[in-house]
């Protein structure tokens, strides 16, 4: 691992994006966040607001009729939406996850077709790597794809697919040559109208309840040859390269959750009085707030550094992307838990958003690779010759 101390610089444009997304999120997303969680329903208002304001998929390059925002701007969008509603932040985050394999390795035709439909807000994209028996060990997947004339025919079941059922486009990893292990896996762009594509059951979850997590069944699902993403056998490499670019976005979601909880807790402790004074006057409370703010800020910087290095096209993104996601998600879990503590009994009720933020934060330590897997990625990068 080469030491690289290059950091990042926020431009006026980045600050303007933050202001615009914060204002839109507070007005048009926050008012529905509790209801979306309670009713476990898709945040339709958030989707409409994100599309109307042009923030649902800012990462899509201009060549494919997108806005071509850089990786830091994309993180800022996700962070600011997550500050008020983590479920809604998965709309821009998973749009990047679902399209990144195509943007990295797909044909120009596929990039345009999928990229332009996501950029316009016509639909969303999802990413289908995991299976029930192949989570951390994703290369153990069983979903198969075989050639049939000018088509590919997919069979198998993917699970845990975020925004499945809502999205029209799915990047699906499947085994095309079982003899070759990970080098026998290929990636495909599957459309929900393709014959044999079936959306299965929805998971009942601890958090991010507004974001559907579903099974996808492929029952002789037939896609034309031009929907393979890159060369046959390159799919697993593309899937991992995608995660190098998108783990910072999960870090950004975690930073947003931490910031949202910190803001709630800071407001509360100034108002709440015990022992004849505001509880913010107690040093024990002040030290908790300072620790929470310190962790949130450190996580934010790490996420932006990872995003900037991805944007610069640096080769060895494994360590920094994994570290940013791991650090930020641990920070989010600790900060949201402390926020519940600072609100006391009120924090444990659904009258305040911090308990939702704590439940939502947990998933950031699990998806796009658990934090144990992030540590494996980091160590591998550190120990390689
Ligand atoms: C809400 C939600 C949304 C998701 N969205 C998507 C999605 O959109 N697309 C998609 O493809 N997947 C998605 N996933 C799947 C997610 O990425 C996996 O759940 C995750 O990678 C872990 O896999 P697993 O659940 O099989 O856990 P397992 O791999 O069974 O892990 C169980 C435990 O063992 C630990 N462990 C496993 N192997 C090792 C090891 N070698 N060393 C140390 N510890 C280890 C893990 O860290 C974990 O603590 C989602 C999951 C959830 C819950």
XYZ file of C-alpha atoms and ligand atoms in Angstrom:
438
model
C 0.000 0.000 0.000
C 1.498 3.312 -1.057
C 1.061 6.089 1.452
C -1.085 8.750 -0.153
C -1.695 11.916 1.756
C -3.656 13.730 -0.953
C -6.924 14.899 0.455
C -9.740 16.846 -1.207
C -11.058 20.331 -1.653
C -14.677 21.399 -1.441
C -15.631 23.908 -4.145
C -18.329 26.603 -4.085
C -20.414 24.190 -6.121
C -20.144 21.507 -3.429
C -21.326 24.001 -0.808
C -24.202 25.073 -3.071
C -25.232 21.433 -3.569
C -25.255 20.915 0.209
C -27.399 24.017 0.790
C -29.869 23.051 -1.925
C -30.216 19.406 -0.836
C -30.503 20.348 2.835
C -33.258 22.833 2.140
C -35.167 20.430 -0.134
C -34.740 17.514 2.308
C -35.970 19.472 5.302
C -39.030 20.723 3.410
C -39.984 17.749 1.287
C -38.472 14.591 2.808
C -38.250 15.081 6.587
C -42.020 15.562 7.095
C -42.671 11.998 5.811
C -39.697 10.186 7.407
C -41.518 8.931 10.533
C -44.593 7.848 8.544
C -42.491 6.019 5.949
C -40.747 4.125 8.781
C -43.967 3.403 10.675
C -45.867 2.201 7.601
C -42.823 0.485 6.047
C -43.679 2.106 2.722
C -41.561 3.374 -0.165
C -40.806 7.094 0.254
C -42.696 8.194 -2.845
C -42.672 11.872 -1.766
C -38.882 11.713 -1.444
C -38.515 10.060 -4.839
C -40.660 12.752 -6.488
C -38.812 15.552 -4.673
C -35.399 14.126 -5.570
C -36.376 13.776 -9.232
C -37.984 17.239 -9.381
C -34.912 18.885 -7.883
C -32.508 16.836 -10.006
C -30.865 15.022 -7.084
C -31.987 11.413 -7.632
C -28.927 10.319 -9.626
C -26.436 13.180 -9.925
C -23.518 10.829 -10.652
C -24.673 9.901 -14.185
C -22.213 11.488 -16.679
C -23.340 14.242 -19.026
C -22.633 11.962 -22.003
C -25.608 9.878 -20.848
C -27.845 12.876 -20.202
C -26.941 13.044 -16.529
C -25.516 15.871 -14.480
C -22.011 14.468 -14.248
C -21.588 15.418 -10.603
C -18.311 14.260 -9.061
C -18.047 11.627 -6.334
C -17.876 14.158 -3.489
C -21.015 15.965 -4.702
C -22.788 12.596 -4.919
C -21.743 11.839 -1.328
C -22.999 15.253 -0.198
C -26.426 14.583 -1.745
C -26.689 11.190 -0.005
C -25.392 12.604 3.299
C -27.907 15.455 3.361
C -30.873 13.221 2.527
C -29.748 10.650 5.150
C -29.571 13.437 7.739
C -33.384 13.466 7.697
C -34.352 10.066 6.224
C -31.933 7.174 5.655
C -34.503 5.174 3.657
C -34.822 8.030 1.167
C -31.038 8.403 0.886
C -30.975 4.919 -0.626
C -32.612 6.328 -3.778
C -29.496 8.274 -4.912
C -27.144 5.760 -3.231
C -28.560 2.643 -4.908
C -28.951 4.464 -8.217
C -25.171 4.811 -8.130
C -24.670 1.201 -6.964
C -26.978 -0.216 -9.640
C -25.520 1.788 -12.536
C -21.825 1.771 -11.586
C -21.097 -1.709 -13.036
C -22.512 -0.498 -16.367
C -20.656 2.836 -16.205
C -17.402 1.019 -15.405
C -17.628 -1.898 -17.839
C -20.725 -1.707 -20.057
C -20.998 -0.926 -23.769
C -21.644 2.691 -24.794
C -25.127 1.679 -25.889
C -25.955 0.156 -22.489
C -24.462 3.130 -20.631
C -26.665 5.481 -22.595
C -29.802 3.386 -22.371
C -29.646 2.736 -18.628
C -27.840 5.950 -17.652
C -30.328 8.252 -19.379
C -33.386 6.509 -17.928
C -31.972 6.730 -14.400
C -30.780 10.325 -14.835
C -34.206 11.463 -16.038
C -35.880 9.964 -12.968
C -38.011 7.715 -15.135
C -36.918 4.819 -12.887
C -34.214 3.593 -10.483
C -31.492 0.932 -10.635
C -30.619 -1.864 -8.192
C -27.625 -4.148 -7.679
C -28.020 -7.909 -7.288
C -24.935 -9.721 -6.028
C -25.962 -11.437 -2.760
C -27.696 -14.765 -2.388
C -29.047 -16.529 0.685
C -25.973 -18.825 0.855
C -23.523 -16.337 -0.675
C -23.311 -13.098 1.336
C -19.795 -12.291 2.535
C -18.596 -15.099 0.262
C -20.350 -13.623 -2.757
C -18.303 -15.632 -5.266
C -20.076 -18.774 -3.985
C -23.232 -17.628 -5.839
C -25.370 -20.249 -7.569
C -27.396 -18.115 -10.003
C -26.488 -19.325 -13.494
C -26.578 -17.714 -16.925
C -26.191 -19.769 -20.109
C -26.031 -18.727 -23.694
C -28.981 -19.613 -25.898
C -28.443 -18.374 -29.460
C -28.352 -14.595 -29.247
C -29.698 -14.543 -25.706
C -28.566 -15.262 -22.162
C -30.897 -17.294 -19.932
C -30.670 -16.726 -16.171
C -31.831 -19.081 -13.422
C -31.532 -18.645 -9.655
C -32.495 -16.392 -6.772
C -30.854 -13.227 -5.444
C -31.733 -11.937 -2.008
C -31.542 -8.705 0.027
C -31.931 -6.529 -3.066
C -32.405 -2.895 -2.091
C -35.218 -1.045 -3.839
C -36.082 -4.272 -5.672
C -39.583 -4.108 -7.137
C -39.299 -0.316 -7.451
C -36.369 -0.350 -9.871
C -36.676 -1.154 -13.555
C -32.978 -1.901 -14.114
C -30.984 -4.519 -12.193
C -27.299 -5.305 -12.438
C -27.223 -9.060 -11.840
C -24.115 -11.164 -11.279
C -24.409 -14.813 -12.427
C -22.127 -17.792 -13.024
C -21.457 -18.366 -16.730
C -18.543 -20.794 -16.327
C -18.732 -22.857 -13.105
C -15.261 -24.328 -13.703
C -13.593 -20.949 -13.300
C -14.777 -19.814 -9.845
C -14.877 -16.014 -9.500
C -13.464 -15.677 -13.036
C -16.504 -17.542 -14.332
C -18.971 -14.902 -13.114
C -20.514 -12.381 -15.527
C -22.661 -9.290 -15.017
C -25.935 -8.546 -16.823
C -28.318 -5.629 -17.078
C -31.767 -7.122 -16.485
C -34.987 -5.166 -16.994
C -38.073 -5.878 -14.936
C -40.065 -6.502 -18.139
C -37.692 -9.271 -19.231
C -39.511 -12.625 -19.420
C -38.830 -14.814 -16.370
C -37.957 -11.938 -14.006
C -39.991 -12.253 -10.787
C -39.904 -10.025 -7.698
C -40.187 -12.144 -4.545
C -40.901 -11.533 -0.881
C -40.048 -8.375 1.045
C -37.933 -8.607 4.212
C -39.263 -7.335 7.554
C -36.423 -5.250 8.908
C -35.053 -3.447 11.964
C -34.463 -0.211 10.071
C -34.444 1.506 6.665
C -38.030 0.318 6.543
C -38.940 2.675 3.702
C -36.504 0.963 1.386
C -37.840 -2.367 0.127
C -35.378 -5.268 0.441
C -36.563 -8.183 -1.687
C -35.732 -11.494 -3.289
C -35.441 -11.656 -7.066
C -36.184 -14.886 -8.911
C -34.849 -15.643 -12.357
C -36.956 -18.357 -13.975
C -35.460 -18.918 -17.419
C -35.137 -15.146 -17.460
C -34.078 -14.248 -20.977
C -32.015 -11.186 -21.885
C -30.465 -10.317 -25.259
C -26.724 -10.724 -25.787
C -26.100 -6.958 -25.750
C -27.094 -6.826 -22.058
C -23.965 -8.523 -20.816
C -21.835 -5.972 -18.972
C -18.267 -6.307 -20.271
C -16.718 -9.604 -21.314
C -18.008 -12.967 -20.048
C -16.104 -13.805 -16.861
C -15.406 -10.173 -15.911
C -18.542 -9.757 -13.742
C -17.070 -10.409 -10.306
C -14.186 -8.028 -10.960
C -16.706 -5.380 -12.027
C -18.849 -6.077 -8.952
C -15.877 -5.507 -6.628
C -14.636 -2.454 -8.547
C -18.153 -1.039 -8.170
C -17.971 -1.417 -4.385
C -14.681 0.536 -4.333
C -16.684 3.449 -5.793
C -19.835 3.010 -3.744
C -18.586 2.176 -0.232
C -17.887 5.908 0.251
C -21.571 6.547 -0.511
C -22.575 4.200 2.333
C -20.053 6.117 4.430
C -21.866 9.308 3.385
C -25.196 7.809 4.414
C -23.662 6.972 7.806
C -22.268 10.506 8.191
C -25.714 11.940 7.412
C -27.349 9.694 10.011
C -24.751 10.703 12.617
C -25.190 14.399 11.795
C -28.973 14.146 11.982
C -28.810 12.481 15.409
C -26.206 14.969 16.641
C -28.361 17.920 15.539
C -31.421 16.464 17.295
C -29.475 15.785 20.488
C -27.846 19.226 20.515
C -31.214 20.964 20.223
C -32.754 18.751 22.886
C -30.092 19.191 25.585
C -30.352 22.975 25.304
C -34.100 22.812 25.981
C -34.378 19.984 28.524
C -34.019 21.149 32.146
C -33.148 18.981 35.166
C -31.700 19.957 38.541
C -32.771 23.535 37.793
C -30.711 24.007 34.656
C -30.454 22.988 31.021
C -28.838 19.545 30.820
C -26.378 21.056 28.305
C -24.807 22.818 31.305
C -23.539 19.484 32.648
C -20.001 18.647 31.641
C -20.873 14.957 31.287
C -23.390 15.890 28.597
C -20.989 18.346 26.927
C -18.274 15.677 26.687
C -20.722 13.273 25.027
C -21.702 15.927 22.464
C -18.054 16.762 21.767
C -17.210 13.082 21.215
C -20.190 12.671 18.885
C -19.237 15.741 16.836
C -15.576 14.671 16.689
C -16.449 11.200 15.366
C -18.915 12.590 12.832
C -16.422 15.122 11.511
C -13.588 12.569 11.272
C -15.901 10.187 9.385
C -16.972 12.955 6.996
C -13.363 13.788 6.108
C -12.492 10.149 5.520
C -15.518 9.673 3.253
C -14.617 12.750 1.183
C -10.992 11.626 0.866
C -12.176 8.210 -0.402
C -14.598 9.888 -2.816
C -11.920 12.295 -4.085
C -9.477 9.457 -4.702
C -12.141 7.505 -6.613
C -12.872 10.640 -8.635
C -9.186 11.038 -9.498
C -9.276 7.518 -10.901
C -6.634 6.215 -8.497
C -5.983 2.492 -8.895
C -5.756 1.226 -5.330
C -9.091 2.268 -3.828
C -9.656 -0.901 -1.796
C -8.168 0.288 1.482
C -9.555 3.817 1.598
C -13.078 2.896 0.431
C -13.343 0.060 2.947
C -11.834 2.178 5.732
C -14.198 5.096 5.051
C -17.279 2.863 5.055
C -16.165 0.961 8.152
C -15.148 4.036 10.151
C -18.211 6.092 9.210
C -20.686 3.294 9.929
C -19.126 2.594 13.339
C -19.303 6.340 14.033
C -22.967 6.432 12.986
C -23.834 3.523 15.287
C -22.064 5.096 18.240
C -23.348 8.651 17.640
C -26.980 7.620 17.113
C -26.864 5.411 20.235
C -25.468 8.313 22.260
C -28.178 10.593 20.845
C -30.846 8.230 22.187
C -29.032 8.328 25.549
C -28.972 12.135 25.611
C -32.723 12.301 25.044
C -33.285 9.879 27.944
C -36.735 8.231 27.965
C -37.917 10.537 25.186
C -35.123 9.207 22.960
C -36.495 5.690 23.331
C -39.911 6.701 22.001
C -41.067 7.306 18.450
C -41.925 10.892 19.371
C -38.359 11.768 18.386
C -36.398 10.604 15.319
C -33.249 9.430 17.133
C -34.478 5.874 17.798
C -35.220 5.529 14.062
C -31.774 6.885 13.249
C -30.197 4.333 15.613
C -32.103 1.478 13.952
C -31.252 2.803 10.502
C -27.552 3.228 11.360
C -27.102 -0.497 12.062
C -27.421 -1.511 8.422
C -24.465 0.675 7.413
C -22.220 -1.749 9.339
C -23.649 -4.689 7.378
C -24.377 -3.981 3.730
C -21.928 -3.513 0.875
C -19.842 -5.928 2.955
C -19.924 -6.229 6.735
C -17.321 -4.280 8.652
C -15.431 -7.529 9.264
C -15.186 -7.910 5.496
C -14.024 -4.262 5.199
C -11.203 -5.121 7.610
C -10.257 -8.121 5.449
C -10.126 -5.805 2.414
C -7.993 -3.295 4.317
C -5.576 -5.913 5.646
C -5.251 -7.537 2.217
C -4.302 -4.187 0.742
C -1.810 -3.502 3.545
C -0.114 -6.887 3.374
C 0.180 -7.337 -0.374
C 3.732 -7.083 -1.800
C -31.217 -4.287 4.307
C -30.218 -4.944 3.414
C -30.023 -4.474 2.144
C -29.104 -5.109 1.292
N -28.979 -4.676 -0.014
C -28.265 -5.424 -0.887
C -28.301 -5.125 -2.291
O -28.936 -4.163 -2.738
N -27.621 -5.933 -3.144
C -26.913 -7.012 -2.713
O -26.320 -7.696 -3.542
N -26.850 -7.316 -1.381
C -27.515 -6.561 -0.462
N -27.504 -6.879 0.877
C -26.739 -8.036 1.332
C -25.555 -7.663 2.216
O -24.532 -7.097 1.456
C -25.146 -8.928 2.972
O -26.152 -9.173 3.944
C -23.794 -8.805 3.633
O -22.783 -8.741 2.667
C -23.517 -9.945 4.607
O -23.808 -11.184 4.063
P -24.686 -12.236 4.918
O -25.923 -11.513 5.319
O -24.823 -13.476 4.141
O -23.841 -12.490 6.220
P -22.742 -13.627 6.418
O -21.762 -13.597 5.298
O -23.410 -14.906 6.737
O -21.999 -13.088 7.725
C -22.474 -13.351 9.044
C -21.413 -12.832 10.020
O -20.172 -13.533 9.797
C -19.130 -12.594 9.569
N -18.164 -13.155 8.623
C -18.428 -13.770 7.442
N -17.278 -14.136 6.859
C -16.260 -13.725 7.660
C -14.837 -13.769 7.606
N -14.210 -14.337 6.553
N -14.117 -13.246 8.633
C -14.755 -12.664 9.680
N -16.100 -12.561 9.787
C -16.842 -13.073 8.791
C -19.817 -11.363 9.012
O -19.033 -10.195 9.208
C -21.100 -11.336 9.838
O -20.852 -10.740 11.071
C -28.361 -6.211 1.752
C -28.559 -6.680 3.064
C -29.480 -6.076 3.880
C -29.697 -6.638 5.260
